[in-house]
Amino acid sequence: MEEQTGEILIPCHIAIVMDGNGRWAKQKGFDRIFGHTNGIKTVREITEASVEIGLDFLTLYTFSTENWNRPQTEIEGIMQLLVQSIEKETETFMKNNVRLLVIGNIERMPKDVAAKLNGCIEQTSKNTGLSLVLALSYSSRWEITKAIKDLVNEKIPAEDITEQLVSKHLTTNKIPDPDMIIRTGGEVRISNFLLWQAAYSELFFTDTFWPDFTKEEFCAIICEFQNRERRFGKTSEQVKCE
Ligand code: FPP
């Protein structure tokens, strides 16, 4: 849930579908990996902005379950970029009090990538500022299916299953639901991302390709969020009285 600071509502958790790297590169006559390489600069800029704003959680849809179906060279390129970024940024995370978290099927990640991620997660685990959550080998249907299997394996009786218990069995169990979800790159869909958690998220879509997305546009979208009325199923009159 967002925080009220004076008159300004600061969201607690923003999740982003970083789309458009491939098309951005193609437009410039380069191969797709050039788009991902430039996408990392945007990851840096938006993470920095999130620290400055005082956001608690920033979740980035970095690699979906379905992305395993991409050409092997592109998958390897993205994995390599991930390892390089973690190596390069861990020091900055420590300096800026950023904690790294991962959601998704980390067991499916290549061993060296998983080891690098786990090292950074461990090293930054005591940081208390922004939690940067990378969704890796993640999809909502995978996550919900896993939660159902776990509930069955734990032999939880049907009458004891509540929304809270389901939430606890998701990979996001220690992370609040996103207040906002932003998708760059012009497509207007959710693509198997945080389907359960997005029940009351405010959605924003921009045509800007991820490598061109800036701090300024990010802040402009947050301002738009601040002007939306979140009713959570109640009436406008009820919300105004709260
Ligand atoms: C979507 O663009 C982007 C991805 C699937 C990969 C994003 C990965 C990075 C930016 C690199 C690693 C990130 C971190 C956090 C260190 P797309 O390829 O689907 O673009 P398209 O829709 O134009 O084809």
CSV table of C-alpha atoms and ligand atoms in Angstrom, one decimal:
chain,number,residue,atom,x,y,z
A,1,MET,CA,0.0,0.0,0.0
A,2,GLU,CA,1.3,3.5,-0.8
A,3,GLU,CA,2.5,5.9,1.8
A,4,GLN,CA,1.0,9.4,2.4
A,5,THR,CA,3.8,11.9,2.9
A,6,GLY,CA,2.2,15.3,3.4
A,7,GLU,CA,-0.1,15.7,0.4
A,8,ILE,CA,1.9,13.4,-1.9
A,9,LEU,CA,1.2,9.7,-2.3
A,10,ILE,CA,4.4,7.8,-2.8
A,11,PRO,CA,3.8,4.2,-4.1
A,12,CYS,CA,5.4,1.5,-2.1
A,13,HIS,CA,5.9,-0.9,-4.9
A,14,ILE,CA,6.3,-0.4,-8.7
A,15,ALA,CA,6.6,-3.3,-11.1
A,16,ILE,CA,7.8,-2.9,-14.6
A,17,VAL,CA,7.5,-5.0,-17.8
A,18,MET,CA,10.7,-3.8,-19.6
A,19,ASP,CA,9.6,-4.3,-23.2
A,20,GLY,CA,11.0,-3.1,-26.5
A,21,ASN,CA,14.7,-3.8,-26.4
A,22,GLY,CA,14.6,-6.0,-29.5
A,23,ARG,CA,12.6,-3.5,-31.6
A,24,TRP,CA,14.7,-0.6,-30.4
A,25,ALA,CA,17.9,-2.4,-31.6
A,26,LYS,CA,16.3,-3.5,-34.9
A,27,GLN,CA,15.2,0.1,-35.6
A,28,LYS,CA,18.9,1.1,-35.3
A,29,GLY,CA,20.1,-1.8,-37.5
A,30,PHE,CA,21.6,-3.8,-34.6
A,31,ASP,CA,20.9,-7.3,-33.3
A,32,ARG,CA,18.6,-7.8,-30.3
A,33,ILE,CA,21.4,-8.2,-27.7
A,34,PHE,CA,22.4,-4.6,-28.4
A,35,GLY,CA,18.9,-3.6,-27.2
A,36,HIS,CA,19.3,-5.6,-24.0
A,37,THR,CA,22.8,-4.1,-23.4
A,38,ASN,CA,21.3,-0.6,-23.7
A,39,GLY,CA,18.3,-1.8,-21.5
A,40,ILE,CA,20.7,-2.2,-18.6
A,41,LYS,CA,21.5,1.6,-18.7
A,42,THR,CA,17.7,2.1,-18.2
A,43,VAL,CA,17.7,-0.4,-15.4
A,44,ARG,CA,20.4,1.6,-13.7
A,45,GLU,CA,18.6,4.9,-14.2
A,46,ILE,CA,15.3,3.7,-13.0
A,47,THR,CA,16.8,2.0,-10.0
A,48,GLU,CA,18.6,5.2,-9.1
A,49,ALA,CA,15.4,7.2,-9.4
A,50,SER,CA,13.6,4.6,-7.2
A,51,VAL,CA,16.2,5.1,-4.5
A,52,GLU,CA,15.9,8.9,-4.8
A,53,ILE,CA,12.1,8.8,-4.6
A,54,GLY,CA,12.3,6.5,-1.5
A,55,LEU,CA,10.4,3.6,-3.1
A,56,ASP,CA,10.4,0.4,-1.0
A,57,PHE,CA,10.1,-2.2,-3.9
A,58,LEU,CA,10.9,-2.1,-7.6
A,59,THR,CA,10.2,-5.3,-9.5
A,60,LEU,CA,11.6,-5.8,-13.0
A,61,TYR,CA,10.3,-8.5,-15.3
A,62,THR,CA,13.7,-9.5,-16.5
A,63,PHE,CA,13.2,-13.0,-18.0
A,64,SER,CA,9.9,-14.8,-18.2
A,65,THR,CA,9.3,-18.6,-18.3
A,66,GLU,CA,8.3,-18.2,-21.9
A,67,ASN,CA,11.6,-16.4,-22.7
A,68,TRP,CA,13.3,-19.8,-22.5
A,69,ASN,CA,11.8,-20.4,-26.0
A,70,ARG,CA,13.9,-17.6,-27.5
A,71,PRO,CA,17.0,-18.4,-29.7
A,72,GLN,CA,19.8,-19.9,-27.6
A,73,THR,CA,22.2,-17.1,-28.5
A,74,GLU,CA,19.8,-14.4,-27.1
A,75,ILE,CA,19.2,-16.4,-23.9
A,76,GLU,CA,23.0,-16.8,-23.4
A,77,GLY,CA,23.5,-13.1,-24.1
A,78,ILE,CA,20.9,-12.1,-21.5
A,79,MET,CA,22.4,-14.5,-18.9
A,80,GLN,CA,25.9,-13.0,-19.6
A,81,LEU,CA,24.5,-9.5,-19.2
A,82,LEU,CA,22.9,-10.5,-15.9
A,83,VAL,CA,26.2,-11.9,-14.5
A,84,GLN,CA,28.1,-8.8,-15.6
A,85,SER,CA,25.5,-6.4,-14.2
A,86,ILE,CA,25.5,-8.2,-10.8
A,87,GLU,CA,29.3,-8.1,-10.7
A,88,LYS,CA,29.4,-4.5,-11.6
A,89,GLU,CA,26.5,-3.2,-9.4
A,90,THR,CA,26.9,-5.1,-6.1
A,91,GLU,CA,29.1,-2.3,-4.8
A,92,THR,CA,26.6,0.4,-5.8
A,93,PHE,CA,23.8,-1.6,-4.1
A,94,MET,CA,25.8,-1.6,-0.9
A,95,LYS,CA,26.5,2.1,-1.2
A,96,ASN,CA,22.9,2.9,-1.9
A,97,ASN,CA,21.4,0.5,0.7
A,98,VAL,CA,19.7,-1.6,-2.0
A,99,ARG,CA,18.7,-5.2,-1.3
A,100,LEU,CA,18.5,-7.6,-4.2
A,101,LEU,CA,15.7,-10.2,-4.3
A,102,VAL,CA,14.7,-12.7,-7.0
A,103,ILE,CA,11.3,-14.2,-7.7
A,104,GLY,CA,10.9,-17.1,-10.1
A,105,ASN,CA,12.2,-20.5,-10.8
A,106,ILE,CA,15.8,-19.8,-9.9
A,107,GLU,CA,16.6,-23.6,-10.1
A,108,ARG,CA,16.1,-23.3,-13.9
A,109,MET,CA,18.8,-20.7,-14.2
A,110,PRO,CA,22.3,-21.7,-15.3
A,111,LYS,CA,24.4,-22.6,-12.2
A,112,ASP,CA,26.9,-19.8,-12.6
A,113,VAL,CA,24.1,-17.2,-12.9
A,114,ALA,CA,22.2,-18.6,-9.9
A,115,ALA,CA,25.5,-18.6,-7.8
A,116,LYS,CA,26.2,-14.9,-8.8
A,117,LEU,CA,22.6,-13.9,-7.9
A,118,ASN,CA,22.6,-15.8,-4.6
A,119,GLY,CA,25.9,-14.2,-3.7
A,120,CYS,CA,24.5,-10.7,-4.2
A,121,ILE,CA,21.2,-11.6,-2.5
A,122,GLU,CA,23.3,-12.7,0.6
A,123,GLN,CA,25.6,-9.7,0.5
A,124,THR,CA,22.8,-7.2,0.3
A,125,SER,CA,20.4,-9.0,2.6
A,126,LYS,CA,20.8,-6.6,5.5
A,127,ASN,CA,20.3,-3.4,3.4
A,128,THR,CA,17.1,-1.6,4.4
A,129,GLY,CA,16.5,0.8,1.5
A,130,LEU,CA,15.0,-0.1,-1.9
A,131,SER,CA,14.4,-3.8,-2.5
A,132,LEU,CA,15.2,-4.5,-6.2
A,133,VAL,CA,13.3,-7.6,-7.2
A,134,LEU,CA,14.3,-9.3,-10.4
A,135,ALA,CA,11.6,-11.6,-11.9
A,136,LEU,CA,13.7,-14.4,-13.5
A,137,SER,CA,12.4,-17.5,-15.1
A,138,TYR,CA,9.1,-16.2,-13.7
A,139,SER,CA,5.6,-16.5,-14.8
A,140,SER,CA,2.4,-16.2,-12.8
A,141,ARG,CA,1.0,-19.5,-14.0
A,142,TRP,CA,4.2,-21.3,-13.0
A,143,GLU,CA,4.0,-19.6,-9.6
A,144,ILE,CA,0.3,-20.3,-9.0
A,145,THR,CA,0.7,-23.9,-10.1
A,146,LYS,CA,3.6,-24.3,-7.7
A,147,ALA,CA,1.6,-22.7,-4.8
A,148,ILE,CA,-1.3,-25.2,-5.5
A,149,LYS,CA,1.2,-28.2,-5.5
A,150,ASP,CA,2.7,-26.9,-2.2
A,151,LEU,CA,-0.7,-26.5,-0.5
A,152,VAL,CA,-1.6,-30.1,-1.6
A,153,ASN,CA,1.7,-31.5,-0.4
A,154,GLU,CA,1.2,-29.8,2.9
A,155,LYS,CA,-2.2,-31.5,3.1
A,156,ILE,CA,-4.0,-28.2,3.9
A,157,PRO,CA,-7.7,-28.9,4.2
A,158,ALA,CA,-9.8,-27.0,1.6
A,159,GLU,CA,-11.7,-25.1,4.3
A,160,ASP,CA,-8.4,-23.7,5.7
A,161,ILE,CA,-7.4,-22.2,2.3
A,162,THR,CA,-7.7,-18.4,2.4
A,163,GLU,CA,-6.5,-15.7,0.1
A,164,GLN,CA,-3.8,-14.9,2.6
A,165,LEU,CA,-2.6,-18.5,2.7
A,166,VAL,CA,-2.4,-18.6,-1.1
A,167,SER,CA,-0.4,-15.3,-1.1
A,168,LYS,CA,2.0,-16.8,1.4
A,169,HIS,CA,2.7,-19.7,-1.0
A,170,LEU,CA,3.6,-17.4,-3.9
A,171,THR,CA,7.2,-16.5,-4.7
A,172,THR,CA,6.3,-12.9,-3.7
A,173,ASN,CA,5.3,-13.9,-0.2
A,174,LYS,CA,7.4,-11.3,1.5
A,175,ILE,CA,6.7,-8.6,-1.0
A,176,PRO,CA,3.6,-6.3,-1.0
A,177,ASP,CA,1.3,-6.2,-4.0
A,178,PRO,CA,2.4,-3.6,-6.6
A,179,ASP,CA,0.6,-0.3,-6.4
A,180,MET,CA,1.5,0.3,-10.1
A,181,ILE,CA,2.6,-1.8,-13.0
A,182,ILE,CA,4.2,0.0,-16.0
A,183,ARG,CA,4.8,-1.6,-19.3
A,184,THR,CA,7.0,0.0,-21.9
A,185,GLY,CA,7.3,-0.9,-25.6
A,186,GLY,CA,3.7,-0.2,-26.8
A,187,GLU,CA,2.1,-3.6,-26.1
A,188,VAL,CA,-1.0,-3.5,-24.0
A,189,ARG,CA,-1.0,-6.8,-22.1
A,190,ILE,CA,0.3,-8.3,-18.8
A,191,SER,CA,2.1,-11.3,-20.3
A,192,ASN,CA,1.8,-13.7,-17.3
A,193,PHE,CA,3.3,-11.2,-14.9
A,194,LEU,CA,2.0,-10.9,-11.2
A,195,LEU,CA,-1.5,-11.9,-12.2
A,196,TRP,CA,-2.6,-12.6,-8.6
A,197,GLN,CA,-0.7,-9.6,-7.1
A,198,ALA,CA,-2.0,-7.2,-9.7
A,199,ALA,CA,-5.7,-7.5,-8.5
A,200,TYR,CA,-5.7,-3.8,-7.6
A,201,SER,CA,-2.6,-2.4,-9.2
A,202,GLU,CA,-2.9,0.7,-11.4
A,203,LEU,CA,-1.8,-0.1,-14.9
A,204,PHE,CA,0.3,2.2,-17.2
A,205,PHE,CA,1.3,1.6,-20.7
A,206,THR,CA,3.8,3.7,-22.7
A,207,ASP,CA,5.0,3.4,-26.3
A,208,THR,CA,8.6,4.2,-25.3
A,209,PHE,CA,11.0,1.3,-25.9
A,210,TRP,CA,12.7,0.3,-22.7
A,211,PRO,CA,16.2,1.6,-23.7
A,212,ASP,CA,14.7,5.1,-24.3
A,213,PHE,CA,12.6,5.1,-21.0
A,214,THR,CA,13.9,7.9,-18.7
A,215,LYS,CA,13.7,9.0,-15.1
A,216,GLU,CA,11.6,11.9,-16.3
A,217,GLU,CA,9.0,9.7,-17.9
A,218,PHE,CA,9.1,7.4,-14.8
A,219,CYS,CA,8.4,10.4,-12.6
A,220,ALA,CA,5.6,11.6,-14.9
A,221,ILE,CA,3.9,8.2,-14.7
A,222,ILE,CA,4.1,8.4,-10.9
A,223,CYS,CA,2.5,11.8,-11.0
A,224,GLU,CA,-0.3,10.3,-13.1
A,225,PHE,CA,-0.7,7.6,-10.4
A,226,GLN,CA,-1.0,10.2,-7.8
A,227,ASN,CA,-4.0,11.6,-9.6
A,228,ARG,CA,-5.9,8.3,-9.8
A,229,GLU,CA,-8.5,7.4,-7.3
A,230,ARG,CA,-8.0,3.9,-5.9
A,231,ARG,CA,-11.3,2.5,-4.8
A,232,PHE,CA,-10.6,-1.1,-4.1
A,233,GLY,CA,-14.2,-2.0,-5.0
A,234,LYS,CA,-15.7,0.8,-2.8
A,235,THR,CA,-17.5,3.9,-4.0
A,236,SER,CA,-15.8,7.2,-4.6
A,237,GLU,CA,-17.8,8.7,-1.6
A,238,GLN,CA,-16.6,6.0,0.7
A,239,VAL,CA,-13.0,6.5,-0.3
A,240,LYS,CA,-13.2,10.3,0.2
A,241,CYS,CA,-14.4,9.8,3.8
A,242,GLU,CA,-11.5,7.5,4.8
B,1,FPP,C1,12.1,-7.4,-23.3
B,1,FPP,O1,12.4,-6.8,-24.6
B,1,FPP,C2,13.3,-7.6,-22.6
B,1,FPP,C3,13.8,-8.7,-22.1
B,1,FPP,C4,13.1,-10.0,-22.3
B,1,FPP,C5,15.1,-8.9,-21.4
B,1,FPP,C6,15.4,-7.7,-20.4
B,1,FPP,C7,16.8,-7.9,-20.0
B,1,FPP,C8,17.6,-6.9,-19.7
B,1,FPP,C9,17.3,-5.5,-19.8
B,1,FPP,C10,19.0,-7.3,-19.3
B,1,FPP,C11,19.3,-7.7,-17.9
B,1,FPP,C12,18.6,-6.9,-16.9
B,1,FPP,C13,19.1,-6.7,-15.6
B,1,FPP,C14,18.0,-6.4,-14.6
B,1,FPP,C15,20.5,-6.7,-15.2
B,1,FPP,P1,12.1,-7.7,-25.9
B,1,FPP,O2,13.4,-8.4,-26.2
B,1,FPP,O3,10.9,-8.5,-25.7
B,1,FPP,O4,11.8,-6.6,-26.9
B,1,FPP,P2,10.9,-6.6,-28.2
B,1,FPP,O5,9.5,-6.8,-27.7
B,1,FPP,O6,11.1,-5.4,-28.9
B,1,FPP,O7,11.3,-7.8,-29.0
